[in-house]
Amino acid sequence: MTAPRDALISAIDLHKAFGPTPALDGASLEIAAGEVVAIMGPSGSGKSTLLHCIAGITTPDSGRIVYRGRELSGMSDATRSALRRGEFGFVFQFGQLVPELSCLENVALPLRLDGHKRREAERRAASWLDRLEVGDVAHKRPGEISGGQGQRVAVARALVTAPRVVFADEPTGALDSLNGERVMKLLTEAARDTGAAVVLVTHEARVAAYSDREVVVRDGRTREVELMNR
Amino acid sequence: MAIGETFLGLLESRPRHGYDLKRAYDERFGQGRALAYGQVYATLSRLLKSGLIEVHGIEPGGGPERKRYAITDAGVTDVQRWLTQPEKPDLYLQNTLYSKVVLALLTGRPAADILDTQRAEHLRLMRELTRRKSTGDFPDQLICDYALFHLEADLRWLELTAARLDQLAKEVSA
Amino acid sequence: MTGPESLGDTDEPGIGPKNLGGADELGRGLTAPGRVGVRRWFADLALGGRLALSGGRESWTRTTLTAVGVGLGVALLLLSAAVPNILASRTERISARDDLRLSQSEIKPGDRTLLVSDFDTTYHDRGIRGRVLRAEGPAAPRPPGVAKLPGSGELVVSPELGKLLAAPEGALLRERLGGTIVGTIGDQGLGGPLEYAFYLGSDTITAGDGGARRIDGFGSQYEREGFDPVLLILIVIIFVVLLLPVAVFIGAAVRFGGDRRDRRLAALRLVGADGAMTRRIAAGETLLGTLLGLGVGAVVFLAGRQLVELFTISDMTVFAADVQPTLGLALLIALTVPAAAVAVTLLALRRVVIEPLGVVRHAGATRRRLWWRLAPSALGLALLTPLIGGVSQTGPAANEYQVAGGVVLLLLGVAALLPWLVEAVVARLRGGAVPWQLATRRLQLSSGTSARVVSGIAVASAGAIALQMVFAGIGAGYTTSTGQDPNRADLQFSLRNPAGHAASEAIAARFRDTAGVRSVTSYTTVYATGTTTPAGPDVPPAAGTVLIAGCAALLELADLGRCADGDVFVRQPSGEPGEWPGPGEEVLFGDSEDPDARRWTVPATAPTVAVRPDPMGNMPAILATPGALPAGDLRAGRTEIYVGLDPARPDAIEYARNTAAGISTSMSIYQLTDRQESTRFTTIRRGLYLGAILTMLLIGASILVSTLEQLRDRKRLLAILVAFGARRSTLSWSVLFQTAVPVGLGLALAVGTGIGLGAVLMAMVNRPVRVDWGSIGLIGAVAAGVVVLVTALSLPALWRMMRPDGLRTE
């Protein structure tokens, strides 16, 4: 494997089972700072579980995850939560915005969870909404906007903390192609501008085409195809 | 590509010189491959003969490039008919990739690798197109999308085949 | 069951084939378009009922929740419906064993007569009902529950007293009662299962001057002290305060799981049910849950009433068998609860449009209007205001209906006003920390449910606060100053004493020998009436108590100056003529009608002295030394012994009581106290607190259910917030605030209304308005406790939801 020069995250030989079903069965992965990596694979291949593991949401049964030289699996839940608050951003397929909060408050939420003042958090949130071309829905609730707008609000929320890594799990899964393309374009451009790496789980090739390289997961194992990408 | 019908369509808005026609065609539909002059004039003379266009005026100086062509009523009818008639969907019942996979299975080579290699190649091309899309203008984006969707279709087939290689192996060896 | 495949745990909202529980049922149940009217109604209701049972885990969880919730409410309603019977049975038992024969004609001794004298006593703060019986013939009546009259020295005891006597703790009491236990009093002879009572056989008591009554049967129509109007109003209010929240709770229970039910109904619309049908199906589901709830309620009630026998409220216990709802009320419950449940369901669905592809809520569409929400309170005040100053303890019965109506309306006003208040206040809440923001925003979007549920707590608190104010206020009226002085003596013993002061001294001597007794003072008193004809027809004859004691004892009551045996002193006259006999007047001892009454002339030389009250607060008219009266029969004389006890000696009081019982079973014993509170109030107050706490717990349960439901609906969102690094504490606080804000507002409204209502009620009975902040604090603390409890109980669920599993969509 041609390891990226400065691995931001490296996951080595991850195993994870839910009950008797193995979701990950020896998955390995390295992510360099600022790169966009697509994790591809059929449904049920374990790609979401892989994302949850390297994002510190789930702990693998075995294997190591190293983020910037620190072992993730050795951290306490509180430390991992703090890490997710400060250095990671997340975009999911659907249902991620808090329905009672306005879009602006939703975007400001990660900053506020991390202890920022409301005024400052909302100022930064507003500028991110503008940047993702959804400044006009800032004071609407998630129920009052379209799916495409919602995903862009979610992208703004993922980027508002200036994270080192954005984890996106099927971010366009609930959108039509046109809206999906716009979300992907805005996400990857914004990530490149801020230097954030993006870990993108998708089963759509057109979405994966926004990445710099792809990792294929099949039956819980990553396949070595990076060589051929170069 | 139906060059004749495209010429008719371009002439419908106004009469043009042969050179004008070539330039307009290259700009919009050429995708980096310019028409040869010979092909332009061969097409034009075919259209003249069928009565779909007529010479609208000749500028002094002689030579074919000095002629201006205009569409006839029959030509308009022909464009109309061409545009409204659906294109026959292309069928790719025989393709090289399928043959490669079957041959790999028959000779005991790893077929999954073939598919993975192909996927990587497809994705490489898709990435390129995606990049071009983000820098190109709007017509460019549409053309890239056309290609991207086709490539995606191929990839879907790749995925499906990869998932059913065992079954295929059985069929092939039977 | 050949029902459809289980709904399973569908995490995603929305309608897929998975959600379509009971679709094939529907296929069978869908009514043909031609059939209309009642049959169709029933078909749809029945379909709803079937879906409630066979619609998979989702729907039977809902049905179970509703059934349990309604069941708890119904059990409480049944208990309330049993109160009339409890009181009636108790009264019946007590009057059946009554032995106060106030008959016109005197009963002659014979085969069928029985002598009874009271031997009530107190032991370690337990009141014990005691009677000494002596049969005058073979056919003497037996008290209810006594199989055979006890012979001399034999005891028949109640089960609870039997237990006490058998225990080491009862040693002194065994000594006091003496006798051997030969039988047990049956239930029909007891006021309650934990009552202490005994019958002691005797062959020495005598009728008339002996102190015993002669009766020829037990039981009487003797009218017991009825509740006065003020108490009656209080009781009515207590019932309102306790039952309104129960109604609120049942209303909430019927709505448990409503959101998910709506989504299932949407799935039914997809296969062709129309809007009216879905409403009927929903009504059918609710109806089934409620009917099951009635069953649960009956079971809970029957099981729960067995526990009733374990509780004693101020010496009063209740037989489980007496806890039996009145038939009429029980029928009323059985009919009203399901009807109200269906009405609530249909009412709730009015704001919801169930479309085939989803559920549309008209939440923000209609703004809550203030005016009609104020109407009940205004009407209630209008009913109560005219009564201000119109109800007194002794006056004519107040219009209970008007009072009850006013109170009910005022309290309903709390329930009506609260949703508006919560909405209005919450809409103005801005900013704050993240948990606060999450909670207030959530309430802004839908405060209706929490406000409805909390209104139960608000009604209970408002009522409890008002009642507490009334108790504190009226309590002063019922807590009487006795005029007694417990500093001078702890106990007073009194006994008929026709024999003269020497007998009193003999009794005093026995008390002096008793362990734990520090001081003994003995008096002999006799009531004397002047024989001089009064000055006018309206002037009563001069009369007063003659108190006989040695000089030392007399000195405690007056500054005598000089005293020797044979002296008599007269209390300084107040100035009004003929109050009590003066020096030189002739008096009769005892009953002036008695032909044998002794006559005595107050010595003309008797000096007048300033007299101070005895420890019981009575003022004797004449103080005499024993030598001043001729020895012999005093007729109506009484011995009065004042005993001071050694506070350091435990059980001193029981030793003194034992001594008294050793002298005579009919010696009456009085514990001196400076203040006395009507025990009915303590009972009612204790009942109120207990009821308020129970009610709040019940409401807390329904808040818990809706909180858990809401958490379950937001499983995915919670998981996503966790992914973003939200701390447990952040989300826990948000859950706490979400409950605490409506409860806090409800409590504020309740305090306002409670104080207002209390003030009106106080004005009604002409008492100064005084706010009892202590009890308001207590009620606030109970409400806060409920909030904390609900939050604490929902935390495990919250934390479970916060696991990343919620993110898994594959």
PDB file of N, CA and C in Angstrom, chain A residues 18 44 47-49 52 57-58 81 84-85 90 92-101 105 109-110 112-113 118 122 141 157-158, chain C residues 12 430-434 437-438 441-445 714 716-717 720-728 730 804-805 807-810:
ATOM      1  N   PHE A  18     -21.696  -7.211  15.150  1.00  0.00           N
ATOM      2  CA  PHE A  18     -22.933  -6.934  15.875  1.00  0.00           C
ATOM      3  C   PHE A  18     -23.615  -8.275  16.084  1.00  0.00           C
ATOM      4  N   GLY A  44     -24.575  -3.063   3.149  1.00  0.00           N
ATOM      5  CA  GLY A  44     -24.264  -4.103   4.114  1.00  0.00           C
ATOM      6  C   GLY A  44     -22.822  -4.548   4.067  1.00  0.00           C
ATOM      7  N   LYS A  47     -19.389  -0.431   5.241  1.00  0.00           N
ATOM      8  CA  LYS A  47     -18.715   0.857   5.038  1.00  0.00           C
ATOM      9  C   LYS A  47     -19.122   1.892   6.083  1.00  0.00           C
ATOM     10  N   SER A  48     -20.417   1.867   6.486  1.00  0.00           N
ATOM     11  CA  SER A  48     -20.832   2.815   7.525  1.00  0.00           C
ATOM     12  C   SER A  48     -20.182   2.483   8.859  1.00  0.00           C
ATOM     13  N   THR A  49     -20.088   1.187   9.150  1.00  0.00           N
ATOM     14  CA  THR A  49     -19.447   0.784  10.397  1.00  0.00           C
ATOM     15  C   THR A  49     -17.995   1.230  10.413  1.00  0.00           C
ATOM     16  N   HIS A  52     -18.004   4.821  11.247  1.00  0.00           N
ATOM     17  CA  HIS A  52     -18.280   5.044  12.663  1.00  0.00           C
ATOM     18  C   HIS A  52     -17.054   4.729  13.515  1.00  0.00           C
ATOM     19  N   ILE A  57     -17.003   6.979  16.889  1.00  0.00           N
ATOM     20  CA  ILE A  57     -18.376   6.856  17.397  1.00  0.00           C
ATOM     21  C   ILE A  57     -18.573   5.461  17.988  1.00  0.00           C
ATOM     22  N   THR A  58     -18.058   4.464  17.259  1.00  0.00           N
ATOM     23  CA  THR A  58     -18.123   3.081  17.725  1.00  0.00           C
ATOM     24  C   THR A  58     -16.689   2.619  17.999  1.00  0.00           C
ATOM     25  N   SER A  81     -15.612  12.087  22.649  1.00  0.00           N
ATOM     26  CA  SER A  81     -16.668  13.063  22.378  1.00  0.00           C
ATOM     27  C   SER A  81     -16.067  14.432  22.140  1.00  0.00           C
ATOM     28  N   ARG A  84     -14.557  14.590  18.768  1.00  0.00           N
ATOM     29  CA  ARG A  84     -15.563  14.725  17.708  1.00  0.00           C
ATOM     30  C   ARG A  84     -16.096  16.148  17.655  1.00  0.00           C
ATOM     31  N   ARG A  85     -16.261  16.741  18.861  1.00  0.00           N
ATOM     32  CA  ARG A  85     -16.767  18.112  18.892  1.00  0.00           C
ATOM     33  C   ARG A  85     -15.797  19.067  18.222  1.00  0.00           C
ATOM     34  N   PHE A  90     -19.669  16.104  10.800  1.00  0.00           N
ATOM     35  CA  PHE A  90     -20.458  14.972  10.298  1.00  0.00           C
ATOM     36  C   PHE A  90     -21.593  15.431   9.390  1.00  0.00           C
ATOM     37  N   PHE A  92     -24.882  13.371   7.553  1.00  0.00           N
ATOM     38  CA  PHE A  92     -25.545  12.085   7.370  1.00  0.00           C
ATOM     39  C   PHE A  92     -26.575  12.175   6.256  1.00  0.00           C
ATOM     40  N   GLN A  93     -27.202  11.028   6.005  1.00  0.00           N
ATOM     41  CA  GLN A  93     -28.111  10.978   4.875  1.00  0.00           C
ATOM     42  C   GLN A  93     -29.372  11.804   5.117  1.00  0.00           C
ATOM     43  N   PHE A  94     -29.960  11.657   6.339  1.00  0.00           N
ATOM     44  CA  PHE A  94     -31.224  12.360   6.597  1.00  0.00           C
ATOM     45  C   PHE A  94     -31.407  12.490   8.095  1.00  0.00           C
ATOM     46  N   GLY A  95     -32.392  13.276   8.477  1.00  0.00           N
ATOM     47  CA  GLY A  95     -32.828  13.334   9.866  1.00  0.00           C
ATOM     48  C   GLY A  95     -31.759  13.792  10.823  1.00  0.00           C
ATOM     49  N   GLN A  96     -30.872  14.646  10.374  1.00  0.00           N
ATOM     50  CA  GLN A  96     -29.786  15.030  11.261  1.00  0.00           C
ATOM     51  C   GLN A  96     -29.973  16.400  11.885  1.00  0.00           C
ATOM     52  N   LEU A  97     -30.883  17.200  11.332  1.00  0.00           N
ATOM     53  CA  LEU A  97     -31.072  18.532  11.899  1.00  0.00           C
ATOM     54  C   LEU A  97     -32.099  18.448  13.019  1.00  0.00           C
ATOM     55  N   VAL A  98     -31.838  19.179  14.101  1.00  0.00           N
ATOM     56  CA  VAL A  98     -32.771  19.180  15.232  1.00  0.00           C
ATOM     57  C   VAL A  98     -34.013  19.950  14.794  1.00  0.00           C
ATOM     58  N   PRO A  99     -35.178  19.292  14.750  1.00  0.00           N
ATOM     59  CA  PRO A  99     -36.336  19.910  14.094  1.00  0.00           C
ATOM     60  C   PRO A  99     -36.812  21.190  14.761  1.00  0.00           C
ATOM     61  N   GLU A 100     -36.585  21.332  16.080  1.00  0.00           N
ATOM     62  CA  GLU A 100     -37.123  22.544  16.681  1.00  0.00           C
ATOM     63  C   GLU A 100     -36.195  23.745  16.560  1.00  0.00           C
ATOM     64  N   LEU A 101     -34.940  23.509  16.237  1.00  0.00           N
ATOM     65  CA  LEU A 101     -34.015  24.640  16.134  1.00  0.00           C
ATOM     66  C   LEU A 101     -34.064  25.216  14.721  1.00  0.00           C
ATOM     67  N   GLU A 105     -29.450  28.039  14.167  1.00  0.00           N
ATOM     68  CA  GLU A 105     -29.130  27.446  15.472  1.00  0.00           C
ATOM     69  C   GLU A 105     -28.570  26.040  15.295  1.00  0.00           C
ATOM     70  N   LEU A 109     -24.907  24.838  16.536  1.00  0.00           N
ATOM     71  CA  LEU A 109     -24.938  23.851  17.630  1.00  0.00           C
ATOM     72  C   LEU A 109     -23.576  23.225  17.965  1.00  0.00           C
ATOM     73  N   PRO A 110     -22.807  22.730  16.957  1.00  0.00           N
ATOM     74  CA  PRO A 110     -21.519  22.109  17.325  1.00  0.00           C
ATOM     75  C   PRO A 110     -20.597  23.086  18.043  1.00  0.00           C
ATOM     76  N   ARG A 112     -21.552  25.575  19.902  1.00  0.00           N
ATOM     77  CA  ARG A 112     -22.068  25.804  21.247  1.00  0.00           C
ATOM     78  C   ARG A 112     -21.801  24.594  22.129  1.00  0.00           C
ATOM     79  N   LEU A 113     -21.899  23.399  21.535  1.00  0.00           N
ATOM     80  CA  LEU A 113     -21.571  22.191  22.310  1.00  0.00           C
ATOM     81  C   LEU A 113     -20.126  22.253  22.752  1.00  0.00           C
ATOM     82  N   ARG A 118     -22.904  32.174  22.263  1.00  0.00           N
ATOM     83  CA  ARG A 118     -23.963  32.062  21.274  1.00  0.00           C
ATOM     84  C   ARG A 118     -23.771  33.061  20.130  1.00  0.00           C
ATOM     85  N   GLU A 122     -23.251  31.947  16.320  1.00  0.00           N
ATOM     86  CA  GLU A 122     -24.251  32.209  15.292  1.00  0.00           C
ATOM     87  C   GLU A 122     -23.687  33.099  14.177  1.00  0.00           C
ATOM     88  N   ARG A 141     -37.129  26.664  10.114  1.00  0.00           N
ATOM     89  CA  ARG A 141     -36.856  25.380  10.759  1.00  0.00           C
ATOM     90  C   ARG A 141     -36.633  24.324   9.689  1.00  0.00           C
ATOM     91  N   ARG A 157     -23.061  22.841   8.906  1.00  0.00           N
ATOM     92  CA  ARG A 157     -22.880  22.480  10.303  1.00  0.00           C
ATOM     93  C   ARG A 157     -21.630  21.637  10.490  1.00  0.00           C
ATOM     94  N   ALA A 158     -21.351  20.759   9.489  1.00  0.00           N
ATOM     95  CA  ALA A 158     -20.170  19.910   9.619  1.00  0.00           C
ATOM     96  C   ALA A 158     -18.896  20.739   9.539  1.00  0.00           C
TER      97      ALA A 158
ATOM     98  N   GLU C  12     -37.555   3.979  11.362  1.00  0.00           N
ATOM     99  CA  GLU C  12     -37.829   5.122  10.515  1.00  0.00           C
ATOM    100  C   GLU C  12     -39.310   5.460  10.571  1.00  0.00           C
ATOM    101  N   ARG C 430     -35.621  33.090  24.967  1.00  0.00           N
ATOM    102  CA  ARG C 430     -34.589  33.169  23.936  1.00  0.00           C
ATOM    103  C   ARG C 430     -33.266  32.762  24.552  1.00  0.00           C
ATOM    104  N   GLY C 431     -32.413  32.230  23.661  1.00  0.00           N
ATOM    105  CA  GLY C 431     -31.030  32.019  24.062  1.00  0.00           C
ATOM    106  C   GLY C 431     -30.839  31.026  25.175  1.00  0.00           C
ATOM    107  N   GLY C 432     -29.860  31.297  25.979  1.00  0.00           N
ATOM    108  CA  GLY C 432     -29.531  30.380  27.048  1.00  0.00           C
ATOM    109  C   GLY C 432     -28.543  29.329  26.595  1.00  0.00           C
ATOM    110  N   ALA C 433     -28.146  28.496  27.544  1.00  0.00           N
ATOM    111  CA  ALA C 433     -27.191  27.438  27.230  1.00  0.00           C
ATOM    112  C   ALA C 433     -27.851  26.409  26.321  1.00  0.00           C
ATOM    113  N   VAL C 434     -27.020  25.514  25.764  1.00  0.00           N
ATOM    114  CA  VAL C 434     -27.531  24.568  24.779  1.00  0.00           C
ATOM    115  C   VAL C 434     -28.679  23.709  25.309  1.00  0.00           C
ATOM    116  N   GLN C 437     -31.685  25.790  25.436  1.00  0.00           N
ATOM    117  CA  GLN C 437     -32.161  26.124  24.102  1.00  0.00           C
ATOM    118  C   GLN C 437     -32.909  24.938  23.489  1.00  0.00           C
ATOM    119  N   LEU C 438     -32.327  23.748  23.615  1.00  0.00           N
ATOM    120  CA  LEU C 438     -32.975  22.565  23.048  1.00  0.00           C
ATOM    121  C   LEU C 438     -34.350  22.372  23.671  1.00  0.00           C
ATOM    122  N   ARG C 441     -36.871  25.344  22.725  1.00  0.00           N
ATOM    123  CA  ARG C 441     -37.279  25.257  21.326  1.00  0.00           C
ATOM    124  C   ARG C 441     -38.261  24.110  21.121  1.00  0.00           C
ATOM    125  N   ARG C 442     -37.983  23.015  21.789  1.00  0.00           N
ATOM    126  CA  ARG C 442     -38.866  21.863  21.670  1.00  0.00           C
ATOM    127  C   ARG C 442     -40.256  22.243  22.181  1.00  0.00           C
ATOM    128  N   LEU C 443     -40.285  22.947  23.308  1.00  0.00           N
ATOM    129  CA  LEU C 443     -41.573  23.338  23.880  1.00  0.00           C
ATOM    130  C   LEU C 443     -42.271  24.353  22.984  1.00  0.00           C
ATOM    131  N   GLN C 444     -41.464  25.215  22.334  1.00  0.00           N
ATOM    132  CA  GLN C 444     -42.078  26.194  21.442  1.00  0.00           C
ATOM    133  C   GLN C 444     -42.803  25.506  20.306  1.00  0.00           C
ATOM    134  N   LEU C 445     -42.223  24.410  19.838  1.00  0.00           N
ATOM    135  CA  LEU C 445     -42.811  23.728  18.694  1.00  0.00           C
ATOM    136  C   LEU C 445     -44.065  22.969  19.094  1.00  0.00           C
ATOM    137  N   ARG C 714     -36.933   9.922  18.743  1.00  0.00           N
ATOM    138  CA  ARG C 714     -35.801  10.726  18.316  1.00  0.00           C
ATOM    139  C   ARG C 714     -34.496   9.951  18.439  1.00  0.00           C
ATOM    140  N   ARG C 716     -32.662   8.400  16.350  1.00  0.00           N
ATOM    141  CA  ARG C 716     -31.650   8.690  15.354  1.00  0.00           C
ATOM    142  C   ARG C 716     -31.023  10.064  15.599  1.00  0.00           C
ATOM    143  N   LEU C 717     -31.895  11.021  15.899  1.00  0.00           N
ATOM    144  CA  LEU C 717     -31.393  12.373  16.135  1.00  0.00           C
ATOM    145  C   LEU C 717     -30.425  12.386  17.313  1.00  0.00           C
ATOM    146  N   ILE C 720     -27.149  11.092  16.319  1.00  0.00           N
ATOM    147  CA  ILE C 720     -26.397  12.053  15.515  1.00  0.00           C
ATOM    148  C   ILE C 720     -25.787  13.129  16.403  1.00  0.00           C
ATOM    149  N   LEU C 721     -26.563  13.564  17.405  1.00  0.00           N
ATOM    150  CA  LEU C 721     -26.007  14.556  18.334  1.00  0.00           C
ATOM    151  C   LEU C 721     -24.802  13.976  19.069  1.00  0.00           C
ATOM    152  N   VAL C 722     -24.869  12.674  19.378  1.00  0.00           N
ATOM    153  CA  VAL C 722     -23.724  12.033  20.020  1.00  0.00           C
ATOM    154  C   VAL C 722     -22.533  12.048  19.087  1.00  0.00           C
ATOM    155  N   ALA C 723     -22.781  11.769  17.794  1.00  0.00           N
ATOM    156  CA  ALA C 723     -21.690  11.798  16.829  1.00  0.00           C
ATOM    157  C   ALA C 723     -21.026  13.163  16.832  1.00  0.00           C
ATOM    158  N   PHE C 724     -21.834  14.204  16.996  1.00  0.00           N
ATOM    159  CA  PHE C 724     -21.286  15.549  17.036  1.00  0.00           C
ATOM    160  C   PHE C 724     -20.569  15.848  18.343  1.00  0.00           C
ATOM    161  N   GLY C 725     -20.557  14.884  19.238  1.00  0.00           N
ATOM    162  CA  GLY C 725     -19.811  15.074  20.471  1.00  0.00           C
ATOM    163  C   GLY C 725     -20.625  15.695  21.578  1.00  0.00           C
ATOM    164  N   ALA C 726     -21.970  15.628  21.484  1.00  0.00           N
ATOM    165  CA  ALA C 726     -22.795  16.161  22.572  1.00  0.00           C
ATOM    166  C   ALA C 726     -22.558  15.319  23.812  1.00  0.00           C
ATOM    167  N   ARG C 727     -22.428  16.010  24.950  1.00  0.00           N
ATOM    168  CA  ARG C 727     -22.207  15.270  26.192  1.00  0.00           C
ATOM    169  C   ARG C 727     -23.537  14.710  26.692  1.00  0.00           C
ATOM    170  N   ARG C 728     -23.423  13.630  27.435  1.00  0.00           N
ATOM    171  CA  ARG C 728     -24.603  13.080  28.097  1.00  0.00           C
ATOM    172  C   ARG C 728     -25.298  14.145  28.926  1.00  0.00           C
ATOM    173  N   THR C 730     -25.366  17.318  28.673  1.00  0.00           N
ATOM    174  CA  THR C 730     -26.093  18.329  27.893  1.00  0.00           C
ATOM    175  C   THR C 730     -27.504  17.849  27.605  1.00  0.00           C
ATOM    176  N   PRO C 804     -24.343   4.627  19.590  1.00  0.00           N
ATOM    177  CA  PRO C 804     -24.284   4.890  18.146  1.00  0.00           C
ATOM    178  C   PRO C 804     -25.154   3.940  17.327  1.00  0.00           C
ATOM    179  N   ASP C 805     -25.755   2.940  17.924  1.00  0.00           N
ATOM    180  CA  ASP C 805     -26.578   2.002  17.151  1.00  0.00           C
ATOM    181  C   ASP C 805     -27.653   2.732  16.375  1.00  0.00           C
ATOM    182  N   LEU C 807     -27.451   5.134  14.653  1.00  0.00           N
ATOM    183  CA  LEU C 807     -26.996   5.626  13.360  1.00  0.00           C
ATOM    184  C   LEU C 807     -27.095   4.566  12.279  1.00  0.00           C
ATOM    185  N   ARG C 808     -27.197   3.317  12.706  1.00  0.00           N
ATOM    186  CA  ARG C 808     -27.141   2.236  11.718  1.00  0.00           C
ATOM    187  C   ARG C 808     -28.423   2.205  10.912  1.00  0.00           C
ATOM    188  N   THR C 809     -28.274   2.349   9.644  1.00  0.00           N
ATOM    189  CA  THR C 809     -29.457   2.334   8.794  1.00  0.00           C
ATOM    190  C   THR C 809     -29.474   1.097   7.928  1.00  0.00           C
ATOM    191  N   GLU C 810     -28.332   0.408   7.932  1.00  0.00           N
ATOM    192  CA  GLU C 810     -28.273  -0.749   7.034  1.00  0.00           C
ATOM    193  C   GLU C 810     -29.014  -1.939   7.613  1.00  0.00           C
TER     194      GLU C 810
END
